Amino acid sequence: ELTREMLADGSWATTQFKSYTLESANGKAPSGGYLHPLLKVRQEFREMFLEMGFQEMETQNWVESSFWNFDTLFVPQKHPARDMQDTFFLSNPATAQNPPADYLKATRDIHENGYCGEWSEEESQR
């Protein structure tokens, strides 16, 4: 058996060890694998939203404004999930560009005239 002392004093180089080969070792072939549990949950949520009629948008933006993350999903602007401890905000740039005017108007109308109450364009740009 190879020991720490053999490695330290170099005697491993002249010691006779039992030969072995991994080719003769019998083992179970690895399976194909599975999704990570968090990826599985993400996929389930994605499917739920798609089944409800939401559509995926192609984007290269890895950081989205509150407009896309909350307002378009009809989360009221005073909802606790939008608090600083539950959402990451950037300081540079502090605000995002406005979305297309028709999206902005439709979202504002639903928030103000629907069930969400007050709506602020400044809040949506965070």
Coordinates of N, CA and C in Angstrom, one line a residue:
E1 N 0.8 -1.2 0.0 CA 0.0 0.0 0.0 C 0.9 1.2 0.0
L2 N 0.6 2.2 -0.8 CA 1.3 3.4 -0.9 C 1.0 4.3 0.3
T3 N 2.1 4.8 1.0 CA 1.9 5.6 2.2 C 2.5 7.0 2.0
R4 N 2.1 7.8 2.9 CA 2.7 9.2 2.9 C 4.2 9.2 3.1
E5 N 4.7 8.3 3.9 CA 6.1 8.3 4.2 C 6.8 7.8 2.9
M6 N 6.2 6.9 2.1 CA 6.9 6.5 0.9 C 7.0 7.6 -0.1
L7 N 5.9 8.4 -0.2 CA 6.0 9.6 -1.1 C 7.0 10.6 -0.6
A8 N 7.1 10.8 0.7 CA 8.0 11.8 1.3 C 9.5 11.4 1.1
D9 N 9.8 10.1 1.3 CA 11.2 9.7 1.2 C 11.6 9.1 -0.1
G10 N 10.7 9.0 -1.0 CA 11.0 8.5 -2.4 C 11.1 7.0 -2.5
S11 N 10.8 6.3 -1.5 CA 10.9 4.8 -1.6 C 9.8 4.2 -2.4
W12 N 8.8 4.9 -2.8 CA 7.8 4.4 -3.6 C 8.3 3.9 -5.0
A13 N 9.4 4.6 -5.4 CA 10.0 4.4 -6.7 C 10.6 3.0 -6.9
T14 N 11.0 2.4 -5.8 CA 11.7 1.1 -5.8 C 10.8 0.0 -5.2
T15 N 9.6 0.3 -4.7 CA 8.8 -0.6 -4.0 C 7.9 -1.4 -5.1
Q16 N 7.7 -2.7 -4.9 CA 6.9 -3.5 -5.8 C 5.5 -3.4 -5.3
F17 N 4.6 -3.0 -6.2 CA 3.2 -2.9 -5.9 C 2.4 -3.9 -6.7
K18 N 1.2 -4.3 -6.2 CA 0.4 -5.2 -6.9 C -0.2 -4.5 -8.1
S19 N -0.1 -5.2 -9.3 CA -0.6 -4.6 -10.5 C -2.1 -4.7 -10.5
Y20 N -2.7 -3.7 -11.2 CA -4.2 -3.7 -11.4 C -4.5 -2.9 -12.6
T21 N -5.6 -3.2 -13.1 CA -6.1 -2.5 -14.3 C -7.5 -2.1 -14.2
L22 N -7.9 -0.9 -14.7 CA -9.3 -0.5 -14.6 C -10.1 -1.2 -15.7
E23 N -9.4 -1.8 -16.7 CA -10.1 -2.4 -17.8 C -10.9 -3.7 -17.3
S24 N -10.4 -4.3 -16.3 CA -11.0 -5.5 -15.8 C -12.0 -5.2 -14.7
A25 N -12.1 -4.0 -14.3 CA -13.1 -3.7 -13.2 C -14.5 -3.7 -13.7
N26 N -15.3 -4.4 -13.1 CA -16.7 -4.4 -13.5 C -17.5 -3.3 -12.8
G27 N -18.2 -2.6 -13.5 CA -19.0 -1.5 -12.9 C -20.2 -1.2 -13.7
K28 N -21.1 -0.4 -13.1 CA -22.3 -0.1 -13.7 C -22.1 1.1 -14.7
A29 N -22.5 1.0 -15.9 CA -22.4 2.1 -16.8 C -23.2 3.3 -16.4
P30 N -22.6 4.5 -16.5 CA -23.3 5.7 -16.0 C -24.6 5.9 -16.9
S31 N -25.6 6.4 -16.2 CA -26.9 6.7 -16.9 C -26.7 8.0 -17.6
G32 N -27.7 8.4 -18.4 CA -27.7 9.6 -19.1 C -27.7 10.9 -18.3
G33 N -28.2 10.8 -17.1 CA -28.3 12.0 -16.2 C -29.7 12.6 -16.2
Y34 N -29.9 13.5 -15.4 CA -31.2 14.2 -15.2 C -31.0 15.7 -15.1
L35 N -32.0 16.4 -15.2 CA -32.0 17.9 -15.0 C -31.7 18.2 -13.5
H36 N -31.0 19.2 -13.3 CA -30.8 19.7 -11.9 C -32.2 20.1 -11.4
P37 N -32.5 19.8 -10.1 CA -33.8 20.2 -9.6 C -34.3 21.6 -9.8
L38 N -33.4 22.6 -9.7 CA -33.8 23.9 -10.0 C -34.1 24.2 -11.5
L39 N -33.4 23.5 -12.4 CA -33.7 23.6 -13.8 C -35.0 23.0 -14.1
K40 N -35.3 21.9 -13.4 CA -36.5 21.2 -13.6 C -37.7 22.1 -13.2
V41 N -37.6 22.7 -12.0 CA -38.6 23.6 -11.6 C -38.8 24.8 -12.5
R42 N -37.7 25.4 -13.0 CA -37.7 26.5 -14.0 C -38.5 26.0 -15.2
Q43 N -38.2 24.8 -15.7 CA -38.9 24.3 -16.9 C -40.4 24.1 -16.6
E44 N -40.8 23.7 -15.4 CA -42.2 23.5 -15.1 C -42.9 24.9 -15.1
F45 N -42.3 25.9 -14.5 CA -42.9 27.2 -14.5 C -43.0 27.8 -15.9
R46 N -41.9 27.6 -16.7 CA -42.0 28.0 -18.1 C -43.2 27.4 -18.8
E47 N -43.4 26.1 -18.7 CA -44.5 25.5 -19.3 C -45.8 26.0 -18.8
M48 N -45.9 26.3 -17.5 CA -47.2 26.8 -17.0 C -47.5 28.2 -17.6
F49 N -46.5 29.0 -17.7 CA -46.8 30.4 -18.3 C -47.1 30.2 -19.8
L50 N -46.5 29.4 -20.5 CA -46.8 29.2 -21.9 C -48.2 28.6 -22.1
E51 N -48.6 27.7 -21.2 CA -50.0 27.2 -21.2 C -51.0 28.2 -20.9
M52 N -50.7 29.2 -20.1 CA -51.6 30.3 -19.8 C -51.7 31.3 -20.9
G53 N -50.8 31.2 -22.0 CA -50.9 32.1 -23.1 C -49.8 33.1 -23.2
F54 N -48.8 33.1 -22.2 CA -47.7 34.0 -22.3 C -46.8 33.5 -23.4
Q55 N -46.0 34.4 -24.0 CA -45.1 34.1 -25.1 C -43.7 34.4 -24.6
E56 N -42.7 33.7 -25.1 CA -41.3 34.0 -24.8 C -40.8 35.1 -25.8
M57 N -40.0 36.0 -25.3 CA -39.4 37.0 -26.1 C -38.0 36.7 -26.3
E58 N -37.5 36.8 -27.5 CA -36.1 36.6 -27.7 C -35.4 37.9 -27.3
T59 N -34.4 37.7 -26.4 CA -33.6 38.9 -25.9 C -32.2 38.5 -25.6
Q60 N -31.3 39.5 -25.7 CA -29.9 39.3 -25.3 C -29.7 40.1 -24.0
N61 N -30.8 40.6 -23.4 CA -30.6 41.3 -22.2 C -30.6 40.4 -21.0
W62 N -29.6 40.3 -20.2 CA -29.5 39.5 -19.1 C -30.1 40.2 -17.8
V63 N -30.2 41.5 -17.9 CA -30.8 42.2 -16.8 C -32.0 43.0 -17.4
E64 N -33.2 42.8 -16.8 CA -34.4 43.5 -17.3 C -34.9 44.5 -16.3
S65 N -35.6 45.5 -16.8 CA -36.2 46.5 -15.9 C -37.4 46.0 -15.1
S66 N -37.8 46.7 -14.2 CA -39.0 46.4 -13.4 C -40.2 46.3 -14.3
F67 N -40.2 47.1 -15.4 CA -41.3 47.0 -16.4 C -41.5 45.6 -16.9
W68 N -40.5 45.0 -17.4 CA -40.6 43.6 -17.9 C -40.7 42.6 -16.8
N69 N -40.0 42.8 -15.7 CA -40.0 41.8 -14.7 C -41.3 41.8 -13.8
F70 N -41.9 42.9 -13.7 CA -43.1 43.0 -12.8 C -44.3 43.6 -13.4
D71 N -44.2 44.8 -14.0 CA -45.3 45.5 -14.6 C -46.1 44.7 -15.6
T72 N -45.4 44.1 -16.5 CA -46.0 43.3 -17.6 C -46.6 42.0 -17.1
L73 N -46.2 41.6 -15.9 CA -46.8 40.4 -15.2 C -47.9 40.9 -14.2
F74 N -48.2 42.2 -14.2 CA -49.3 42.7 -13.4 C -49.1 42.6 -11.9
V75 N -47.8 42.7 -11.5 CA -47.4 42.8 -10.1 C -47.6 44.3 -9.7
P76 N -48.4 44.6 -8.7 CA -48.6 46.0 -8.3 C -47.2 46.6 -7.9
Q77 N -47.1 47.9 -8.2 CA -45.8 48.5 -7.8 C -45.6 48.6 -6.3
K78 N -46.6 48.5 -5.5 CA -46.4 48.5 -4.1 C -46.3 47.1 -3.5
H79 N -46.2 46.1 -4.3 CA -46.2 44.7 -3.9 C -44.8 44.4 -3.1
P80 N -44.9 43.6 -2.0 CA -43.6 43.3 -1.3 C -42.5 42.6 -2.1
A81 N -42.9 41.9 -3.1 CA -41.8 41.2 -3.9 C -40.9 42.2 -4.6
R82 N -41.4 43.5 -4.7 CA -40.6 44.5 -5.4 C -39.7 45.2 -4.5
D83 N -39.6 44.8 -3.2 CA -38.8 45.5 -2.2 C -37.3 45.2 -2.6
M84 N -36.4 46.1 -2.1 CA -35.0 46.0 -2.4 C -34.4 44.7 -1.9
Q85 N -34.9 44.1 -0.8 CA -34.3 42.9 -0.3 C -34.7 41.7 -1.2
D86 N -35.7 41.8 -2.0 CA -36.1 40.7 -2.9 C -35.8 40.9 -4.3
T87 N -35.3 42.0 -4.7 CA -35.0 42.3 -6.1 C -33.6 43.0 -6.2
F88 N -32.8 42.7 -7.2 CA -31.5 43.4 -7.4 C -31.7 44.5 -8.3
F89 N -31.3 45.7 -7.9 CA -31.3 46.9 -8.8 C -29.9 47.4 -9.1
L90 N -29.7 47.9 -10.3 CA -28.4 48.4 -10.7 C -28.3 49.9 -10.4
S91 N -27.1 50.3 -10.1 CA -26.8 51.7 -9.8 C -26.3 52.4 -11.1
N92 N -25.8 51.6 -12.0 CA -25.3 52.2 -13.2 C -25.6 51.3 -14.4
P93 N -26.5 51.5 -15.2 CA -27.4 52.6 -15.2 C -28.5 52.4 -14.2
A94 N -29.0 53.6 -13.6 CA -30.0 53.5 -12.6 C -31.4 53.3 -13.2
T95 N -31.6 53.6 -14.4 CA -32.9 53.4 -15.1 C -32.7 52.8 -16.4
A96 N -33.7 52.1 -16.9 CA -33.7 51.5 -18.2 C -34.3 52.4 -19.3
Q97 N -34.1 52.0 -20.5 CA -34.8 52.7 -21.6 C -36.3 52.3 -21.5
N98 N -37.1 53.3 -22.0 CA -38.5 53.0 -22.1 C -38.8 51.9 -23.1
P99 N -39.8 51.0 -22.7 CA -40.2 50.0 -23.7 C -40.9 50.7 -24.8
P100 N -41.3 49.9 -25.9 CA -42.1 50.5 -26.9 C -43.4 51.2 -26.4
A101 N -43.8 52.3 -27.0 CA -44.8 53.2 -26.4 C -46.2 52.4 -26.3
D102 N -46.5 51.5 -27.2 CA -47.7 50.8 -27.1 C -47.7 49.8 -26.0
Y103 N -46.6 49.2 -25.7 CA -46.5 48.3 -24.5 C -46.7 49.1 -23.2
L104 N -46.0 50.3 -23.2 CA -46.0 51.1 -22.0 C -47.5 51.6 -21.7
K105 N -48.2 52.1 -22.8 CA -49.5 52.6 -22.6 C -50.5 51.4 -22.2
A106 N -50.4 50.3 -22.8 CA -51.2 49.2 -22.4 C -51.0 48.7 -21.0
T107 N -49.8 48.7 -20.6 CA -49.5 48.2 -19.2 C -49.9 49.3 -18.2
R108 N -49.7 50.6 -18.5 CA -50.1 51.6 -17.6 C -51.6 51.6 -17.5
D109 N -52.4 51.4 -18.6 CA -53.8 51.4 -18.5 C -54.3 50.2 -17.7
I110 N -53.7 49.1 -17.8 CA -54.2 47.9 -17.0 C -53.9 48.2 -15.5
H111 N -52.7 48.8 -15.2 CA -52.4 49.0 -13.8 C -53.3 50.1 -13.2
E112 N -53.5 51.2 -13.9 CA -54.3 52.3 -13.4 C -55.8 52.1 -13.4
N113 N -56.3 51.4 -14.5 CA -57.7 51.2 -14.6 C -58.2 49.8 -14.2
G114 N -57.2 48.9 -14.0 CA -57.6 47.6 -13.7 C -57.5 47.4 -12.2
Y115 N -56.9 46.4 -11.7 CA -56.9 46.1 -10.3 C -55.6 46.5 -9.5
C116 N -54.6 47.0 -10.2 CA -53.3 47.3 -9.6 C -53.2 48.6 -8.9
G117 N -54.0 49.6 -9.3 CA -53.9 50.9 -8.6 C -52.9 51.8 -9.2
E118 N -52.2 52.6 -8.4 CA -51.3 53.6 -8.9 C -50.2 53.0 -9.7
W119 N -49.7 53.8 -10.7 CA -48.6 53.3 -11.5 C -47.6 54.4 -11.8
S120 N -46.3 54.2 -11.7 CA -45.3 55.2 -11.9 C -44.4 54.7 -13.0
E121 N -44.2 55.6 -14.0 CA -43.2 55.2 -15.0 C -41.8 55.2 -14.5
E122 N -41.5 56.0 -13.6 CA -40.1 56.0 -13.0 C -39.8 54.7 -12.3
E123 N -40.8 54.2 -11.6 CA -40.7 52.9 -10.9 C -40.5 51.8 -11.9
S124 N -41.1 51.8 -13.0 CA -41.0 50.8 -14.0 C -39.7 50.8 -14.7
Q125 N -39.0 51.9 -14.7 CA -37.7 52.0 -15.3 C -36.5 51.5 -14.5
R126 N -36.8 51.2 -13.2 CA -35.7 50.7 -12.3 C -35.2 49.3 -12.7

